[in-house]
CSV table of C-alpha atoms and ligand atoms in Angstrom, one decimal:
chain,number,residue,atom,x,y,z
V,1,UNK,CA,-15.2,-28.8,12.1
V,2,UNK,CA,-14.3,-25.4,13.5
V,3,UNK,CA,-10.7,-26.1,12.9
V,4,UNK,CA,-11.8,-26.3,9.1
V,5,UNK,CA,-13.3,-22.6,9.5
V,6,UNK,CA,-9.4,-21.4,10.4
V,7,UNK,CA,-8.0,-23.6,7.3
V,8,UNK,CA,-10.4,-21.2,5.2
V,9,UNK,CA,-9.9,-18.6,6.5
V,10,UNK,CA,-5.9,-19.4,5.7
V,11,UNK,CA,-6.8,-20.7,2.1
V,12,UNK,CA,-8.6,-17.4,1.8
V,13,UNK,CA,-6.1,-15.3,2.2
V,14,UNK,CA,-3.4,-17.0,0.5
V,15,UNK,CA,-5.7,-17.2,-3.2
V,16,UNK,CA,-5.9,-13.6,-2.3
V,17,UNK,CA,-2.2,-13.3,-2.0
V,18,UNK,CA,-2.4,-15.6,-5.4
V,19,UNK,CA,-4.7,-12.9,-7.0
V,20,UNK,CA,-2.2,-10.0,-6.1
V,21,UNK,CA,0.9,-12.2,-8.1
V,22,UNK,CA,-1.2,-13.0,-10.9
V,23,UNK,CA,-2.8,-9.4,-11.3
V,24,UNK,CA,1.2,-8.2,-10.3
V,25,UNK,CA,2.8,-10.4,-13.3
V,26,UNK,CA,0.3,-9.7,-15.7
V,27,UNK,CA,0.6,-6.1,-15.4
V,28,UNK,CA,4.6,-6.4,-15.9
V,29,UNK,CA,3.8,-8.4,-18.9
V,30,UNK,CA,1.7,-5.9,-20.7
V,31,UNK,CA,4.0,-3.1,-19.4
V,32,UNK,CA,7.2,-4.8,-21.3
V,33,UNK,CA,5.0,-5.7,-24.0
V,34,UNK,CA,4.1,-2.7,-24.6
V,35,UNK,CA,7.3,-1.3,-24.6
V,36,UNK,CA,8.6,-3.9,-26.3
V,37,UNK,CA,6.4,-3.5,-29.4
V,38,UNK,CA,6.5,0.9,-29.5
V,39,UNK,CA,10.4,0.4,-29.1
V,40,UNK,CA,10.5,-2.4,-32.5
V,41,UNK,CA,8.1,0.6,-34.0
V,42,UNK,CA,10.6,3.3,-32.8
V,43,UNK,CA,13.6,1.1,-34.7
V,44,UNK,CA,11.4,0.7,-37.7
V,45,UNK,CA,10.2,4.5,-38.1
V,46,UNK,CA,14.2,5.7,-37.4
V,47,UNK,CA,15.0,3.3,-40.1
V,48,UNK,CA,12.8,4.7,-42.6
V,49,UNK,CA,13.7,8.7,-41.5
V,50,UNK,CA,17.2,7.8,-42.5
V,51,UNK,CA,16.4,6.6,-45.5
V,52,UNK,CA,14.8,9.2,-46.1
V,53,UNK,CA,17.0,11.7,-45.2
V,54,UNK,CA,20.0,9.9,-47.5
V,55,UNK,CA,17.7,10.3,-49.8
V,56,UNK,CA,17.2,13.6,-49.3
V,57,UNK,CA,21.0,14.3,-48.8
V,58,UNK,CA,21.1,12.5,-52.7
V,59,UNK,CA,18.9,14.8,-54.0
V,60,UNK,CA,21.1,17.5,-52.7
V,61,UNK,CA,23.7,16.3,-54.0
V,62,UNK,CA,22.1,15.8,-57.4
V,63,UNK,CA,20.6,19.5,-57.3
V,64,UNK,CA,23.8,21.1,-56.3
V,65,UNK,CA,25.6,19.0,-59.2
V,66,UNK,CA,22.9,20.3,-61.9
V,67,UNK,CA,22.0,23.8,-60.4
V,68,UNK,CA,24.8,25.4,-59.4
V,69,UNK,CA,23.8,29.1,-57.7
V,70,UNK,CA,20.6,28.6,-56.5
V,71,UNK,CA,19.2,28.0,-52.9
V,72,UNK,CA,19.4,24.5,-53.2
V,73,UNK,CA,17.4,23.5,-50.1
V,74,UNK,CA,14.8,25.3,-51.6
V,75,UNK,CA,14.6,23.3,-55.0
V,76,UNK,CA,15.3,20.1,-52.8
V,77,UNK,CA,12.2,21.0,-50.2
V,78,UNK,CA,9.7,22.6,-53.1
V,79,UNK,CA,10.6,20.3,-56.4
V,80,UNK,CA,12.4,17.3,-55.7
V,81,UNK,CA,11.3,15.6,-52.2
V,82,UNK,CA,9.8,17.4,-49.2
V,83,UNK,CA,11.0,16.9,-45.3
V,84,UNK,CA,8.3,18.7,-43.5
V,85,UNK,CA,9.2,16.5,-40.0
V,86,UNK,CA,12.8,15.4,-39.9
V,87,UNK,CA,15.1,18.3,-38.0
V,88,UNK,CA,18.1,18.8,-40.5
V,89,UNK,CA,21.3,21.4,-41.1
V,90,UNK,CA,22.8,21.5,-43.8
V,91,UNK,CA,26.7,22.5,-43.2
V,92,UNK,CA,29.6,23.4,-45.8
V,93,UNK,CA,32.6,21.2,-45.6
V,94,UNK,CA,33.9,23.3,-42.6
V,95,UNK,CA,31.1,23.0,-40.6
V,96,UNK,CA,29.6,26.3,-41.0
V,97,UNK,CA,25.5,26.5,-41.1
V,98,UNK,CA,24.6,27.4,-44.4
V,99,UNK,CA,20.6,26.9,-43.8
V,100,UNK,CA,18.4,24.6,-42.0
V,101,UNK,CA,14.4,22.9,-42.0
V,102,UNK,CA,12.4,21.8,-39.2
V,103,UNK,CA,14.1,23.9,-36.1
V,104,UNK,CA,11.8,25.6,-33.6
V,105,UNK,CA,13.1,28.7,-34.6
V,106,UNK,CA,10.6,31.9,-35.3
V,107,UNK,CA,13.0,33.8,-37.4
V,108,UNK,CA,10.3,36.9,-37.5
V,109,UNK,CA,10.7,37.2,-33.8
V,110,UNK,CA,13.9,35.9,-32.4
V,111,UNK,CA,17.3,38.0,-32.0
V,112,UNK,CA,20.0,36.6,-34.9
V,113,UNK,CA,22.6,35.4,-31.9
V,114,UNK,CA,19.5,33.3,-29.9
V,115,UNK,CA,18.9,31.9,-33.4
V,116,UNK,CA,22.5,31.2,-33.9
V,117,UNK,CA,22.4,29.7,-30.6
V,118,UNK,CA,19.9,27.3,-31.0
V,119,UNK,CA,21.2,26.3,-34.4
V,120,UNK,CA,24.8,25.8,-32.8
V,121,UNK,CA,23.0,23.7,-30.1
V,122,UNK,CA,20.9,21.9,-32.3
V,123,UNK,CA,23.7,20.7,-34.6
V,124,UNK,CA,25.4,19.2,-31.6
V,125,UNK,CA,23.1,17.3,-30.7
V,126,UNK,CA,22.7,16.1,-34.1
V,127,UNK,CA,26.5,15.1,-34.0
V,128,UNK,CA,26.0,13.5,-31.4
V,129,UNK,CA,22.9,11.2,-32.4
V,130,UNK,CA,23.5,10.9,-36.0
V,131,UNK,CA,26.8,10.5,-38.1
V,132,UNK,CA,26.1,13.7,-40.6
V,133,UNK,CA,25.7,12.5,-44.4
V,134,UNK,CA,28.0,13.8,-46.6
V,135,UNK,CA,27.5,15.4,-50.3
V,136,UNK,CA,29.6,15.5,-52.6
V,137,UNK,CA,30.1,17.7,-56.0
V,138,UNK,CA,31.9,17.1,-58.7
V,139,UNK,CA,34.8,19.8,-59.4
V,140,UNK,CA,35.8,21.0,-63.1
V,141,UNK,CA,38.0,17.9,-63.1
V,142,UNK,CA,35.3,15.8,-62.9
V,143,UNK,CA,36.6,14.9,-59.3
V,144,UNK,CA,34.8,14.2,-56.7
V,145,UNK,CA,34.7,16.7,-53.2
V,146,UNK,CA,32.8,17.3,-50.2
V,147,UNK,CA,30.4,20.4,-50.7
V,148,UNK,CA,29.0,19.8,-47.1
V,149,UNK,CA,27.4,17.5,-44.8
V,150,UNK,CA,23.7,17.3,-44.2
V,151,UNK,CA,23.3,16.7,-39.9
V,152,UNK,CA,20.0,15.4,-38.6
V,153,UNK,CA,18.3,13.8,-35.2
V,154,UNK,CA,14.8,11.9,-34.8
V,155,UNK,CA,11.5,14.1,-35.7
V,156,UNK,CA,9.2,15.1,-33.1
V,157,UNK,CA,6.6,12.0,-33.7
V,158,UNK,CA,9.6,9.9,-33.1
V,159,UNK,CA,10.9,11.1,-30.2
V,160,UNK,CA,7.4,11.3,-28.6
V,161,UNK,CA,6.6,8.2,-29.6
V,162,UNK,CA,10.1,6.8,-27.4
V,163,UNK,CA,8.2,8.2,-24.7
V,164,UNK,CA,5.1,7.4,-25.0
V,165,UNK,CA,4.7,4.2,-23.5
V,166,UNK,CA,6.3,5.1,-20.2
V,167,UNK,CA,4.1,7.6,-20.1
V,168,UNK,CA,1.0,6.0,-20.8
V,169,UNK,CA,2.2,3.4,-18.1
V,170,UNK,CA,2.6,5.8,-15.3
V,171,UNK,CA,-0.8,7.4,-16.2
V,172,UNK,CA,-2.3,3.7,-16.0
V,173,UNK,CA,0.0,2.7,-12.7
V,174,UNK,CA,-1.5,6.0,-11.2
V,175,UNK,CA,-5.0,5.2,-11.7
V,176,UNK,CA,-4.4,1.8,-10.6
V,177,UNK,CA,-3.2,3.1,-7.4
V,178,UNK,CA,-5.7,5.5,-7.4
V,179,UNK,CA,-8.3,2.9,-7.8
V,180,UNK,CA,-6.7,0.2,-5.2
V,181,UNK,CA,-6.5,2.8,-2.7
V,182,UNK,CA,-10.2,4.2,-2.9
V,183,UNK,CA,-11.2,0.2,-3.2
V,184,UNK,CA,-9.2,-1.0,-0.3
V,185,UNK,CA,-11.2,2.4,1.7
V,186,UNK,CA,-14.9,1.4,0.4
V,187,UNK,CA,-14.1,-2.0,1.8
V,188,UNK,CA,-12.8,-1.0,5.7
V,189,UNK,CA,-16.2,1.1,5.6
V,190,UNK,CA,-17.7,-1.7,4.3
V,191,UNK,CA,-16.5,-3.8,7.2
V,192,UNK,CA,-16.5,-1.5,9.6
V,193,UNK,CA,-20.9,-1.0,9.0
V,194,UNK,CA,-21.0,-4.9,9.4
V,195,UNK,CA,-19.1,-4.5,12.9
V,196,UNK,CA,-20.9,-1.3,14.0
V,197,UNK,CA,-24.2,-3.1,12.7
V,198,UNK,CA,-23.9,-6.2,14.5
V,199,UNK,CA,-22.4,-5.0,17.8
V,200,UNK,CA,-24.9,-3.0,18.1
V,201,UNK,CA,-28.0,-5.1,17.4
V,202,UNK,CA,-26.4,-7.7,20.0
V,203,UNK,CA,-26.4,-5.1,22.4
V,204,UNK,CA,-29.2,-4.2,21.8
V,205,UNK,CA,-30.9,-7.8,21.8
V,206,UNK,CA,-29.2,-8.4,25.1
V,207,UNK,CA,-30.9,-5.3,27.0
V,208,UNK,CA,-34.0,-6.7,26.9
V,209,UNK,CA,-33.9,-9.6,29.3
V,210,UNK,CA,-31.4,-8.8,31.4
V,211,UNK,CA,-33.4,-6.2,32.9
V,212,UNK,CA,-35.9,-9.3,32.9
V,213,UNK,CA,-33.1,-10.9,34.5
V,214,UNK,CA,-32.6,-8.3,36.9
V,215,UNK,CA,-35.8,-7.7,38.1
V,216,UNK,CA,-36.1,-11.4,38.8
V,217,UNK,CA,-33.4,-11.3,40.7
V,218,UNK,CA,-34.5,-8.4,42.8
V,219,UNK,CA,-37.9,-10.1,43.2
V,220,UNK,CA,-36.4,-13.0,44.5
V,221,UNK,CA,-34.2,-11.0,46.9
V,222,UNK,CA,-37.5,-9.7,48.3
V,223,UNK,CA,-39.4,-12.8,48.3
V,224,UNK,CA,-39.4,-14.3,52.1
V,225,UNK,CA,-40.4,-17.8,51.2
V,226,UNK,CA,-37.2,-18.1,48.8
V,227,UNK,CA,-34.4,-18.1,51.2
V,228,UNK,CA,-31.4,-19.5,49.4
V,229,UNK,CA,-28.7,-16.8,49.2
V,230,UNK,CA,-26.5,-19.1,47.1
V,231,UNK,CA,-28.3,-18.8,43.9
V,232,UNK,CA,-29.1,-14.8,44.4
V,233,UNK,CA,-25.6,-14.5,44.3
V,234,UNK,CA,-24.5,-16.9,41.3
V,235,UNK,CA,-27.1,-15.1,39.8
V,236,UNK,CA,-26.7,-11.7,40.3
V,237,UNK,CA,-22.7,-12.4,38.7
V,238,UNK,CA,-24.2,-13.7,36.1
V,239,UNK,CA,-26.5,-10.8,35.4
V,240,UNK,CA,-23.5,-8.8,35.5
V,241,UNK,CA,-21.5,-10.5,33.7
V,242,UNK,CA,-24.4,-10.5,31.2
V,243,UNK,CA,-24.6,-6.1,31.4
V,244,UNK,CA,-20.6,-6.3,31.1
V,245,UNK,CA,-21.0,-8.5,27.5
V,246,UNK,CA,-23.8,-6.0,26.8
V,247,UNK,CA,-21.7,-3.0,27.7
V,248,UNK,CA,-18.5,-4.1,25.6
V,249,UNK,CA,-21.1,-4.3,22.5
V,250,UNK,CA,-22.6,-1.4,23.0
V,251,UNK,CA,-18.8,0.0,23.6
V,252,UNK,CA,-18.0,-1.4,20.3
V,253,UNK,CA,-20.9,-0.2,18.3
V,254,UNK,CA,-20.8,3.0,18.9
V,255,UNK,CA,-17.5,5.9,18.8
V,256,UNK,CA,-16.8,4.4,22.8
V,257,UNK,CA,-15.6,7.5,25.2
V,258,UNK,CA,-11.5,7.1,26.2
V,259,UNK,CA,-11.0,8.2,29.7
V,260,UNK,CA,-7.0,8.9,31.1
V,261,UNK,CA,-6.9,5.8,33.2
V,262,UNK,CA,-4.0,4.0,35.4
V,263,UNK,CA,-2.8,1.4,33.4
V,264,UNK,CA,-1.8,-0.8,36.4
V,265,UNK,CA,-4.8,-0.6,38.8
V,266,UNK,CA,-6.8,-1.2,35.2
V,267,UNK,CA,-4.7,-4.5,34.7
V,268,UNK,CA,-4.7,-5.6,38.2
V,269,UNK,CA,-8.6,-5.0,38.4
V,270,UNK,CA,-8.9,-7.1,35.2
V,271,UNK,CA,-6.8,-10.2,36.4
V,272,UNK,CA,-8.4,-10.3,39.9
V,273,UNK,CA,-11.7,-10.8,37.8
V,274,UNK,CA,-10.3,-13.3,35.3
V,275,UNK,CA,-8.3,-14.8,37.8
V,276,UNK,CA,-11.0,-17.5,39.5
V,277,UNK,CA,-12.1,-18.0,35.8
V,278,UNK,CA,-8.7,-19.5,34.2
V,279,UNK,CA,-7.3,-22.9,35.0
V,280,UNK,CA,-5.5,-23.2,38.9
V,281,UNK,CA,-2.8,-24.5,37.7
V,282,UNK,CA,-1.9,-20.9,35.5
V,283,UNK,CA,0.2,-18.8,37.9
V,284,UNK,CA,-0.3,-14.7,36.6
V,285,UNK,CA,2.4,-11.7,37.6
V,286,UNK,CA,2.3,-8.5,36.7
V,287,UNK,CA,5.5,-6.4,36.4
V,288,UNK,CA,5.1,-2.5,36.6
V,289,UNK,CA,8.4,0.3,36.0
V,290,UNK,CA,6.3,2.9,37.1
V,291,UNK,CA,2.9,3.5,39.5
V,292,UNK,CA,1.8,6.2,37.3
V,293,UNK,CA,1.2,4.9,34.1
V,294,UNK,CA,-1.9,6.4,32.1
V,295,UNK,CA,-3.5,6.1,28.9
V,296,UNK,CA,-6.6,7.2,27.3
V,297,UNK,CA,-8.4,3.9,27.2
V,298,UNK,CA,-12.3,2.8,27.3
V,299,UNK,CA,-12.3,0.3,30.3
V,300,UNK,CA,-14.2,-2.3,29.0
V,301,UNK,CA,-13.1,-2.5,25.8
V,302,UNK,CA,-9.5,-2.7,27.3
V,303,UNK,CA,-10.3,-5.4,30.0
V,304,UNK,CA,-12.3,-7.3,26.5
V,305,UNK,CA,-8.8,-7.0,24.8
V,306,UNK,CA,-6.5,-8.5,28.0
V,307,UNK,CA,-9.0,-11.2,28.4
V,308,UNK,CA,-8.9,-12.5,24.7
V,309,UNK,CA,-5.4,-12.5,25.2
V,310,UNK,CA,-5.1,-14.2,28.6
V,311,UNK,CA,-7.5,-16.8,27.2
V,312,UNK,CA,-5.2,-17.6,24.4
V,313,UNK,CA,-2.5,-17.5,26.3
V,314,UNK,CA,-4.0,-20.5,28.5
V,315,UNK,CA,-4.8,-22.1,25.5
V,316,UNK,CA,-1.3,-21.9,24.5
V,317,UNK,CA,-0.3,-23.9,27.4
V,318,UNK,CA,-2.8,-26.3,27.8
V,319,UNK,CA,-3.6,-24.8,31.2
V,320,UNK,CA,-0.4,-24.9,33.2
V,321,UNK,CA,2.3,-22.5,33.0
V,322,UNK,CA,2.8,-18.7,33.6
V,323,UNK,CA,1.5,-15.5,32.7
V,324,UNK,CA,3.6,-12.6,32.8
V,325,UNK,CA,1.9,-9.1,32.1
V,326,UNK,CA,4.4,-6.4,32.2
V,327,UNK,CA,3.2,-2.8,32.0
V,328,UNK,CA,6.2,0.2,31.2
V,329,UNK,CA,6.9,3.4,29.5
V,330,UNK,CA,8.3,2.6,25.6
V,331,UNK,CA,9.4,6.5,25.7
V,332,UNK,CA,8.2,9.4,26.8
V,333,UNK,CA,4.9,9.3,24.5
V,334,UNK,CA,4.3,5.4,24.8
V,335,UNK,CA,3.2,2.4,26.5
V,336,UNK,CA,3.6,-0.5,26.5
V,337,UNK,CA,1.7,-3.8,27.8
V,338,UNK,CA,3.4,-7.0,27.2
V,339,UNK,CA,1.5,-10.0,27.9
V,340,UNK,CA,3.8,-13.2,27.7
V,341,UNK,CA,3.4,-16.7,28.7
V,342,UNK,CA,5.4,-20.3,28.6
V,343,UNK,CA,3.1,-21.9,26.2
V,344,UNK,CA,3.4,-23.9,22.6
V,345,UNK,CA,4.9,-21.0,20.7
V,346,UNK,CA,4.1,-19.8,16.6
V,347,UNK,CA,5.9,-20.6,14.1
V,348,UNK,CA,6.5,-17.8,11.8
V,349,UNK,CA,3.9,-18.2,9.1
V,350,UNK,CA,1.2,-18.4,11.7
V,351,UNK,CA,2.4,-15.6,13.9
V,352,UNK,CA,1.9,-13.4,10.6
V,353,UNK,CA,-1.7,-14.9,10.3
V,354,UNK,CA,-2.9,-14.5,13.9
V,355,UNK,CA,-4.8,-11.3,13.8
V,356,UNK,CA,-6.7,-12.2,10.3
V,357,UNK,CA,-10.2,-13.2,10.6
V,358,UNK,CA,-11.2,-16.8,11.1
V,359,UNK,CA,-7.8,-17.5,11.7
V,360,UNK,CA,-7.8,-20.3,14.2
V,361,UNK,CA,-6.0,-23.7,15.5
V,362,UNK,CA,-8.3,-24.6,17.9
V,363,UNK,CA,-11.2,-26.9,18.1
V,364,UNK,CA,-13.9,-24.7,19.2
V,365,UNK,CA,-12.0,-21.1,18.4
V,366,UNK,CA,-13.6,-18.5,15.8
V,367,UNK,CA,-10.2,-17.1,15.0
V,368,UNK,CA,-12.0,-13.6,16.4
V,369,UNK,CA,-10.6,-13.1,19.2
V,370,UNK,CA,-7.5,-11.1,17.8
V,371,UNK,CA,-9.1,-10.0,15.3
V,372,UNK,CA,-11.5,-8.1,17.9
V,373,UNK,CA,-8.1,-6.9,20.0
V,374,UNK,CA,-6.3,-5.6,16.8
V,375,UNK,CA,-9.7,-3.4,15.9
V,376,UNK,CA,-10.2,-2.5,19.7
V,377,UNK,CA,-6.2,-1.3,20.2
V,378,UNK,CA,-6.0,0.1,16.5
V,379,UNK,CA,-9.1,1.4,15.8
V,380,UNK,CA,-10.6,2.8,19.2
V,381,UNK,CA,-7.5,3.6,20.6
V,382,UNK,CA,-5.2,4.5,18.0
V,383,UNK,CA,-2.5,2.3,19.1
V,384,UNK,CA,-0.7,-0.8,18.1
V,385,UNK,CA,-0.9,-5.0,18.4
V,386,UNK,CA,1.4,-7.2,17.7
V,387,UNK,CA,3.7,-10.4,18.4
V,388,UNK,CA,6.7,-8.9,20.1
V,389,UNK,CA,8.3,-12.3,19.6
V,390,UNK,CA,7.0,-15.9,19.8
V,391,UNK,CA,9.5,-19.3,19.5
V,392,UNK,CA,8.1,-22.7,19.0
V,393,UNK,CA,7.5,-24.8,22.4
V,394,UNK,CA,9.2,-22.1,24.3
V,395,UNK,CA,6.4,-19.3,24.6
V,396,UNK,CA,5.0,-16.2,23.1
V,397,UNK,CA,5.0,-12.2,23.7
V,398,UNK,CA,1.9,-10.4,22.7
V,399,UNK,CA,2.4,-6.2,22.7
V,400,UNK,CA,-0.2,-3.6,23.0
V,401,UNK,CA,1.0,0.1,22.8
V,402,UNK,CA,-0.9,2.6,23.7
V,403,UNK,CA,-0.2,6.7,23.0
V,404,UNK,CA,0.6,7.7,26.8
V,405,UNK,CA,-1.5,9.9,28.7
V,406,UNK,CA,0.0,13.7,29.7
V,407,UNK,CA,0.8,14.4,33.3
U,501,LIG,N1,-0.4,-16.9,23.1
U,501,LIG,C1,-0.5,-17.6,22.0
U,501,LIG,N2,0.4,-18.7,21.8
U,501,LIG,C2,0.3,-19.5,20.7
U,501,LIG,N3,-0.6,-19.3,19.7
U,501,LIG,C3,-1.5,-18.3,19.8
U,501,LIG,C4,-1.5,-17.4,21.0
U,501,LIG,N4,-2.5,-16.5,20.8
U,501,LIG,C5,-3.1,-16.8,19.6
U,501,LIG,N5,-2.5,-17.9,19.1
U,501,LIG,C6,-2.9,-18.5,17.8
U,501,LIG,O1,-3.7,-17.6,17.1
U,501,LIG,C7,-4.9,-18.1,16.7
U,501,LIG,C8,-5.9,-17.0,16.6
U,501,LIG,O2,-6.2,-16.5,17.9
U,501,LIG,P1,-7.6,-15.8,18.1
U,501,LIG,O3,-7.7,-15.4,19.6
U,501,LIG,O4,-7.8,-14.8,17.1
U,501,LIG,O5,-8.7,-17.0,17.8
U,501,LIG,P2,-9.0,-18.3,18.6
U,501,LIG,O6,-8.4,-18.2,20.0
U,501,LIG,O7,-8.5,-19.5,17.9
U,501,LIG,O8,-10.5,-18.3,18.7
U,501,LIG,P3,-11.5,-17.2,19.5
U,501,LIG,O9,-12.2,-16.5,18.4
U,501,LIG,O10,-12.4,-18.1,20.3
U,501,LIG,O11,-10.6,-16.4,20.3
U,501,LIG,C9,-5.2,-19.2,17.7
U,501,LIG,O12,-6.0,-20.2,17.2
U,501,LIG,C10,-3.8,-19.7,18.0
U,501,LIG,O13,-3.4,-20.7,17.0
U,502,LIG,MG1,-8.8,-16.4,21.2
C-alpha cells in the first residue's frame, strides 16, 4: 500500500512534467501562428503598396506626358492619386533627387546638407529594398525615354507591423516569466507555512506528556517499593529520545540557531548513538582529512539529516554491508560530508526523483525522509544535497556540503 503512495508521488510529478510540454508546445504554436499569419498580412499589404506606387509612378508618367512645366509631384499628390504613407523619391534619369513625399524631414528646421543627407541615405536604402520604377516620356519624335525613376521602401504601418509580433511575444514571454516566477514563490511560502505549521504543532503536542513522562519517571526513581533499575533506564532513553524528536520539531518550526561546530566529533557523536540502533551486521567508518573541520550547523537538525541517510543506507543493503562517512574540506570555503555505502544502487531516473516528496520504494517508507534532509541542508543551512554518484547493485554516494566555518 505504501509503496503505491511513492508510485503517486512519481505519477505526480511526471503529469506535471506533461503539463510543462503541453503548456511549452502550445505556446510555440501560437507564437509561429502568429507570426505566421502578420507575415502572410505583411506579403499582402507590400503587395498592395506596390501597386500602388506603380500606379502612382503611371500617373506620373501620364502628368509629365500632358503637363509639361509644372511640379508634377504636386498635380500627382493633390489631383490625380494621393500617397500620404508610402516613403518615395522621385530621381531624373541620372539619379539626381528632384523632390520627394513621406521623408521625416522638417524642411523649416533642418540645415540643407542634413536634409540632403538623409535624402541620400534614404534613397539607398530604397535601392536596396525596391527595384526603382521607371517613367518614361515621350520625346518630339514620339519616342519613348526615361524622364526618371520613382524609388520607394515599405511605409511606417508596414514596417511596424513586421515587428510587431515579436514584439508583442516578448512582452507576453515576459509576463509569463514574470508570472511563473512570482507563482513558483507564493507556492514555496505556501509550503514552507505547511512545514513551519505542522512542525511546530507536533512539537508542541509532544511537550505535554513528556514532562508527564518525566515526572513519572522521577517519581519512580524516588519510590523505595519500585526497585527495578532496568526499566528506569529504558525509560528514561526513551523519554529522551522522546525530548530529542520534540527538539528536532521544534528546531524545524522555528528560524533554528546555527552554532560553528566540529564536524567530526558532531559525526562521531551521532554514529555512537545510531550505532546500537542499526542492524550488527552494518560495519560504519568514518574517514576525516582534517581534525578541525567546522561549520555553522544546528546539532539536531544535522544529527536528524545523517540519520535519515544512514537509515536508507541500511535499507539499501538489506542490513549487511558498509558505511563509509567521509568528512573533508571541498576548498577553502566548503565542506563536504560524503556518506556512501555497498548497497542496491539507483538507477538514473530514480536517483533524479529521490529528494521529491512521497518518493519511495519501500514498503513502509513515506518518501520524506530526503525530502526532510534536502530542506534541512538547503534551507537551514544554506548548503547543498545531492547523489555524488550511485551504480546499480554496486552502491551509492550521498553529499552534503556545507559553507565552512572561518578559523
Ligand atoms: N542509499 C540509498 N541507496 C539506494 N536507494 C536509496 C538510498 N537512499 C534513498 N534511496 C531511494 O530513495 C527513496 C526515497 O528515500 P527517502 O528517505 O526520501 O524515503 P524512504 O526512505 O523511502 O521513506 P522515509 O520517509 O521513511 O525515509 C527510497 O525509497 C529509496 O528508493
Ligand atoms: Mg528514508
Amino acid at each position: 500500500m505504501a509503496s503505491s503512495a511513492g508510485n503517486k508521488g512519481i505519477r505526480l510529478d511526471s503529469s506535471k512534467s506533461r503539463l510543462k510540454w503541453i503548456v511549452l508546445i502550445f505556446s510555440v504554436s501560437i507564437s509561429i501562428g502568429s507570426i505566421y499569419y502578420t507575415n502572410l498580412l505583411v506579403q499582402k499589404l507590400k503587395e498592395r503598396e506596390k501597386q500602388q506606387i506603380e500606379l502612382f509612378a503611371k500617373t506620373l508618367e501620364y502628368t509629365i506626358n500632358e503637363e509639361t512645366g509644372s511640379n508634377i509631384y504636386f498635380i500627382t499628390d493633390k489631383i490625380l492619386i494621393e500617397n500620404k504613407s508610402i516613403p518615395t523619391i522621385l530621381t531624373n534619369d541620372s539619379g539626381v533627387i528632384i523632390d520627394y513625399r513621406n521623408i521625416d524631414i522638417d524642411s523649416a528646421t533642418m540645415p540643407l546638407n542634413a536634409i540632403n543627407r538623409r535624402l541620400e541615405q534614404a534613397l539607398s536604402d530604397m535601392r536596396a529594398t525596391y527595384d526603382p520604377i521607371p517613367v518614361t516620356v515621350k520625346d518630339l519624335t514620339g519616342e519613348e525615354i526615361i524622364y526618371g525613376y520613382v524609388n520607394y521602401n515599405n511605409s511606417f504601418l508596414l514596417s511596424q507591423l513586421a515587428y510587431y509580433p515579436y514584439i508583442q511575444l516578448s512582452v507576453i514571454a515576459i509576463f509569463g516569466i514574470i508570472a511563473y516566477i512570482a507563482f513558483d514563490y507564493s507556492k514555496a511560502a505556501e509550503q514552507n507555512r505547511v512545514w513551519v505549521g505542522l512542525a511546530k504543532e507536533t512539537a508542541h503536542q509532544l511537550g505535554t506528556p513528556i514532562s508527564s513522562l518525566m515526572a513519572w519517571v522521577e517519581f519512580l526513581r524516588e519510590d523505595p517499593d519500585f526497585n527495578n533499575k532496568q526499566i528506569i533506564e529504558e525509560l528514561d532513553k526513551d523519554v529522551h529520545r522522546l525530548q530529542l524528536i520534540t527538539e528536532r520539531f521544534s528546531s524545524i518550526g522555528s528560524i533554528p540557531v546555527l552554532n560553528m561546530t566540529n564536524i567530526n566529533d558532531l559525526v562521531r557523536k551521532t554514529m555512537t548513538y545510531l550505532r546500537p540502533r542499526i542492524s550488527s551486521k552494518v560495519e560504519v567508518n568514518i574517514h576525516t582529512l582534517g581534525d578541525n573541520i567546522t561549520a555553522n550547523v544546528n546539532a539536531p537538525l544535522f544529527e536528524w539529516v545523517l540519520e535519515n541517510l544512514c537509515k536508507n543506507a541500511v535499507d539499501a543493503m538489506e542490513g549487511v554491508g558498509t558505511i563509509n562517512i567521509n568528512i573533508l574540506h571541498g576548498s577553502d570555503r566548503q565542506v563536504f560530508i560524503d556518506v556512501s555505502d555497498n548497497g542496491k544502487g539507483l538507477s538514473k531516473s530514480k536517483a533524479n526523483q529521490v529528494f521529491v516528496p512521497g518518493f519511495t520504494t519501500k514498503k513502509r517508507g513515506w518518501g520524506l525522509g530526503l525530502t526532510l534532509a534536502k530542506r534541512i541542508i538547503e534551507t537551514y543551512h544554506k548548503g547543498k544535497i545531492f547523489v555524488k554518484n550511485s551504480e546499480e547493485n554496486a552502491g551509492t554516494t550521498f553529499r552534503i556540503s556545507l559553507p565552512a566555518g572561518r578559523h
